[in-house]
Amino acid sequence: MSLLRLIFNIAWFLMGGFVMGLAWWLVGVLCFISIIGIPFGRACFVIGELAFWPFGQETVNRKHISGQEDIGTGTLGLVGNVLWFLCFGIWLAIGHLVHALACFITIIGIPFAIQHIKLALLSLTPIGQTIIAKPTY
């Protein structure tokens, strides 16, 4: 990880990343209550880690990486995303948007607000997505 990414990740952690990462993990624990929710809970823990340290990583559709549909990128993934949105996605998105508005107040906070908006979009439809490291130049 480059020094600049490390600095941004530490600042992010202090400016809302810690709170939202814990929110993702809390939702993950709630998902593990039912057997049906276990795949959602696992995804919450992975995305929660992204919410803690987002700089240097990005989310992409798994279909774009493998070139094939799987259970999360097909029709069942769509149904899963609808259920996710209704149960937890909207609340996590609101949390990220509130943090984004707070970060937009200062000029220094604008990159953090953009990350919160990206995570808000991810929180609406996380099924079928995967996290990859951004290439360094």
PDB file of C-alpha atoms in Angstrom:
ATOM      1  CA  MET A   1       0.000   0.000   0.000  1.00  0.00           C
ATOM      2  CA  SER A   2       1.383   3.399  -0.891  1.00  0.00           C
ATOM      3  CA  LEU A   3       1.971   6.014   1.763  1.00  0.00           C
ATOM      4  CA  LEU A   4      -0.783   8.253   0.393  1.00  0.00           C
ATOM      5  CA  ARG A   5      -3.332   5.416   0.495  1.00  0.00           C
ATOM      6  CA  LEU A   6      -2.296   4.644   4.060  1.00  0.00           C
ATOM      7  CA  ILE A   7      -2.760   8.281   5.100  1.00  0.00           C
ATOM      8  CA  PHE A   8      -6.158   8.460   3.404  1.00  0.00           C
ATOM      9  CA  ASN A   9      -7.269   5.172   4.985  1.00  0.00           C
ATOM     10  CA  ILE A  10      -6.270   6.335   8.476  1.00  0.00           C
ATOM     11  CA  ALA A  11      -8.080   9.651   7.993  1.00  0.00           C
ATOM     12  CA  TRP A  12     -11.084   7.767   6.566  1.00  0.00           C
ATOM     13  CA  PHE A  13     -11.150   5.465   9.583  1.00  0.00           C
ATOM     14  CA  LEU A  14     -11.448   8.512  11.829  1.00  0.00           C
ATOM     15  CA  MET A  15     -14.013  10.320   9.652  1.00  0.00           C
ATOM     16  CA  GLY A  16     -16.782   7.743   9.608  1.00  0.00           C
ATOM     17  CA  GLY A  17     -15.131   4.578   8.383  1.00  0.00           C
ATOM     18  CA  PHE A  18     -14.976   3.060  11.850  1.00  0.00           C
ATOM     19  CA  VAL A  19     -18.663   3.679  12.543  1.00  0.00           C
ATOM     20  CA  MET A  20     -19.861   2.389   9.178  1.00  0.00           C
ATOM     21  CA  GLY A  21     -17.543  -0.618   9.283  1.00  0.00           C
ATOM     22  CA  LEU A  22     -19.053  -1.547  12.640  1.00  0.00           C
ATOM     23  CA  ALA A  23     -22.532  -1.029  11.169  1.00  0.00           C
ATOM     24  CA  TRP A  24     -21.732  -3.471   8.365  1.00  0.00           C
ATOM     25  CA  TRP A  25     -20.422  -6.008  10.875  1.00  0.00           C
ATOM     26  CA  LEU A  26     -23.503  -5.580  13.074  1.00  0.00           C
ATOM     27  CA  VAL A  27     -25.750  -6.284  10.094  1.00  0.00           C
ATOM     28  CA  GLY A  28     -23.548  -9.293   9.320  1.00  0.00           C
ATOM     29  CA  VAL A  29     -24.105 -10.665  12.823  1.00  0.00           C
ATOM     30  CA  LEU A  30     -27.863 -10.119  12.433  1.00  0.00           C
ATOM     31  CA  CYS A  31     -27.802 -11.979   9.108  1.00  0.00           C
ATOM     32  CA  PHE A  32     -26.145 -14.988  10.731  1.00  0.00           C
ATOM     33  CA  ILE A  33     -29.240 -15.509  12.908  1.00  0.00           C
ATOM     34  CA  SER A  34     -30.978 -17.352  10.079  1.00  0.00           C
ATOM     35  CA  ILE A  35     -29.523 -19.990   7.784  1.00  0.00           C
ATOM     36  CA  ILE A  36     -30.779 -18.119   4.737  1.00  0.00           C
ATOM     37  CA  GLY A  37     -28.912 -14.995   5.872  1.00  0.00           C
ATOM     38  CA  ILE A  38     -25.483 -16.624   6.208  1.00  0.00           C
ATOM     39  CA  PRO A  39     -24.299 -15.689   2.671  1.00  0.00           C
ATOM     40  CA  PHE A  40     -25.503 -12.126   3.285  1.00  0.00           C
ATOM     41  CA  GLY A  41     -23.685 -12.064   6.631  1.00  0.00           C
ATOM     42  CA  ARG A  42     -20.452 -13.249   5.058  1.00  0.00           C
ATOM     43  CA  ALA A  43     -20.726 -10.518   2.438  1.00  0.00           C
ATOM     44  CA  CYS A  44     -21.354  -7.967   5.194  1.00  0.00           C
ATOM     45  CA  PHE A  45     -18.090  -8.866   6.898  1.00  0.00           C
ATOM     46  CA  VAL A  46     -16.160  -8.546   3.631  1.00  0.00           C
ATOM     47  CA  ILE A  47     -17.807  -5.216   2.804  1.00  0.00           C
ATOM     48  CA  GLY A  48     -17.318  -4.112   6.419  1.00  0.00           C
ATOM     49  CA  GLU A  49     -13.594  -4.577   5.943  1.00  0.00           C
ATOM     50  CA  LEU A  50     -13.863  -2.448   2.804  1.00  0.00           C
ATOM     51  CA  ALA A  51     -15.752   0.156   4.827  1.00  0.00           C
ATOM     52  CA  PHE A  52     -12.850   0.272   7.298  1.00  0.00           C
ATOM     53  CA  TRP A  53     -10.107   0.683   4.638  1.00  0.00           C
ATOM     54  CA  PRO A  54     -11.617   1.633   1.233  1.00  0.00           C
ATOM     55  CA  PHE A  55      -8.760   3.454  -0.457  1.00  0.00           C
ATOM     56  CA  GLY A  56      -6.856   1.178  -2.825  1.00  0.00           C
ATOM     57  CA  GLN A  57      -9.817  -1.145  -3.375  1.00  0.00           C
ATOM     58  CA  GLU A  58     -12.868  -1.139  -5.598  1.00  0.00           C
ATOM     59  CA  THR A  59     -15.958  -3.231  -6.217  1.00  0.00           C
ATOM     60  CA  VAL A  60     -16.804  -4.832  -9.536  1.00  0.00           C
ATOM     61  CA  ASN A  61     -19.474  -7.198 -10.742  1.00  0.00           C
ATOM     62  CA  ARG A  62     -18.262 -10.809 -10.604  1.00  0.00           C
ATOM     63  CA  LYS A  63     -19.707 -11.389 -14.070  1.00  0.00           C
ATOM     64  CA  HIS A  64     -17.196  -8.880 -15.494  1.00  0.00           C
ATOM     65  CA  ILE A  65     -14.298 -10.755 -13.927  1.00  0.00           C
ATOM     66  CA  SER A  66     -15.263 -14.340 -14.747  1.00  0.00           C
ATOM     67  CA  GLY A  67     -17.252 -13.677 -17.910  1.00  0.00           C
ATOM     68  CA  GLN A  68     -19.954 -16.045 -16.678  1.00  0.00           C
ATOM     69  CA  GLU A  69     -23.067 -15.697 -14.589  1.00  0.00           C
ATOM     70  CA  ASP A  70     -23.110 -17.341 -11.187  1.00  0.00           C
ATOM     71  CA  ILE A  71     -25.766 -17.641  -8.499  1.00  0.00           C
ATOM     72  CA  GLY A  72     -25.153 -14.058  -7.302  1.00  0.00           C
ATOM     73  CA  THR A  73     -25.115 -12.384 -10.695  1.00  0.00           C
ATOM     74  CA  GLY A  74     -28.192 -14.101 -12.130  1.00  0.00           C
ATOM     75  CA  THR A  75     -31.870 -14.077 -11.251  1.00  0.00           C
ATOM     76  CA  LEU A  76     -31.321 -15.336  -7.700  1.00  0.00           C
ATOM     77  CA  GLY A  77     -28.863 -12.494  -7.168  1.00  0.00           C
ATOM     78  CA  LEU A  78     -31.544 -10.023  -8.238  1.00  0.00           C
ATOM     79  CA  VAL A  79     -34.011 -11.539  -5.771  1.00  0.00           C
ATOM     80  CA  GLY A  80     -31.317 -11.441  -3.074  1.00  0.00           C
ATOM     81  CA  ASN A  81     -30.590  -7.785  -3.792  1.00  0.00           C
ATOM     82  CA  VAL A  82     -34.285  -6.895  -3.514  1.00  0.00           C
ATOM     83  CA  LEU A  83     -34.558  -8.693  -0.164  1.00  0.00           C
ATOM     84  CA  TRP A  84     -31.306  -7.100   0.988  1.00  0.00           C
ATOM     85  CA  PHE A  85     -32.491  -3.627  -0.015  1.00  0.00           C
ATOM     86  CA  LEU A  86     -35.755  -3.984   1.887  1.00  0.00           C
ATOM     87  CA  CYS A  87     -34.185  -5.372   5.070  1.00  0.00           C
ATOM     88  CA  PHE A  88     -30.793  -3.723   5.495  1.00  0.00           C
ATOM     89  CA  GLY A  89     -29.555  -1.973   2.358  1.00  0.00           C
ATOM     90  CA  ILE A  90     -31.596   1.188   2.696  1.00  0.00           C
ATOM     91  CA  TRP A  91     -30.434   1.719   6.296  1.00  0.00           C
ATOM     92  CA  LEU A  92     -26.763   1.255   5.508  1.00  0.00           C
ATOM     93  CA  ALA A  93     -27.124   3.566   2.495  1.00  0.00           C
ATOM     94  CA  ILE A  94     -28.704   6.253   4.693  1.00  0.00           C
ATOM     95  CA  GLY A  95     -25.827   5.899   7.165  1.00  0.00           C
ATOM     96  CA  HIS A  96     -23.261   6.341   4.397  1.00  0.00           C
ATOM     97  CA  LEU A  97     -25.146   9.319   2.934  1.00  0.00           C
ATOM     98  CA  VAL A  98     -25.306  11.044   6.335  1.00  0.00           C
ATOM     99  CA  HIS A  99     -21.554  10.590   6.704  1.00  0.00           C
ATOM    100  CA  ALA A 100     -21.053  11.839   3.129  1.00  0.00           C
ATOM    101  CA  LEU A 101     -22.992  15.026   3.867  1.00  0.00           C
ATOM    102  CA  ALA A 102     -20.894  15.596   6.991  1.00  0.00           C
ATOM    103  CA  CYS A 103     -17.681  15.085   4.996  1.00  0.00           C
ATOM    104  CA  PHE A 104     -18.767  17.423   2.169  1.00  0.00           C
ATOM    105  CA  ILE A 105     -18.729  20.359   4.596  1.00  0.00           C
ATOM    106  CA  THR A 106     -14.948  20.725   4.326  1.00  0.00           C
ATOM    107  CA  ILE A 107     -12.759  20.676   1.240  1.00  0.00           C
ATOM    108  CA  ILE A 108     -10.510  18.031   2.807  1.00  0.00           C
ATOM    109  CA  GLY A 109     -13.540  15.809   3.414  1.00  0.00           C
ATOM    110  CA  ILE A 110     -14.652  15.665  -0.245  1.00  0.00           C
ATOM    111  CA  PRO A 111     -12.662  12.482  -1.140  1.00  0.00           C
ATOM    112  CA  PHE A 112     -14.125  10.805   1.943  1.00  0.00           C
ATOM    113  CA  ALA A 113     -17.644  11.879   0.974  1.00  0.00           C
ATOM    114  CA  ILE A 114     -17.146  10.369  -2.470  1.00  0.00           C
ATOM    115  CA  GLN A 115     -16.082   7.077  -0.867  1.00  0.00           C
ATOM    116  CA  HIS A 116     -19.182   7.143   1.355  1.00  0.00           C
ATOM    117  CA  ILE A 117     -21.361   7.648  -1.723  1.00  0.00           C
ATOM    118  CA  LYS A 118     -19.677   4.689  -3.457  1.00  0.00           C
ATOM    119  CA  LEU A 119     -20.314   2.544  -0.392  1.00  0.00           C
ATOM    120  CA  ALA A 120     -23.918   3.783  -0.225  1.00  0.00           C
ATOM    121  CA  LEU A 121     -24.434   2.578  -3.793  1.00  0.00           C
ATOM    122  CA  LEU A 122     -22.808  -0.745  -2.911  1.00  0.00           C
ATOM    123  CA  SER A 123     -25.025  -1.110   0.142  1.00  0.00           C
ATOM    124  CA  LEU A 124     -28.118  -0.958  -2.059  1.00  0.00           C
ATOM    125  CA  THR A 125     -27.153  -3.964  -4.231  1.00  0.00           C
ATOM    126  CA  PRO A 126     -24.130  -5.865  -2.861  1.00  0.00           C
ATOM    127  CA  ILE A 127     -25.042  -9.345  -4.120  1.00  0.00           C
ATOM    128  CA  GLY A 128     -22.961 -10.334  -7.147  1.00  0.00           C
ATOM    129  CA  GLN A 129     -20.178  -7.829  -6.392  1.00  0.00           C
ATOM    130  CA  THR A 130     -16.588  -8.582  -5.454  1.00  0.00           C
ATOM    131  CA  ILE A 131     -13.781  -6.438  -4.079  1.00  0.00           C
ATOM    132  CA  ILE A 132     -10.476  -6.153  -5.910  1.00  0.00           C
ATOM    133  CA  ALA A 133      -7.324  -4.155  -5.308  1.00  0.00           C
ATOM    134  CA  LYS A 134      -6.871  -1.140  -7.542  1.00  0.00           C
ATOM    135  CA  PRO A 135      -3.735  -1.284  -9.630  1.00  0.00           C
ATOM    136  CA  THR A 136      -0.914   1.015  -8.536  1.00  0.00           C
ATOM    137  CA  TYR A 137       0.736   3.192 -11.120  1.00  0.00           C
TER     138      TYR A 137
END
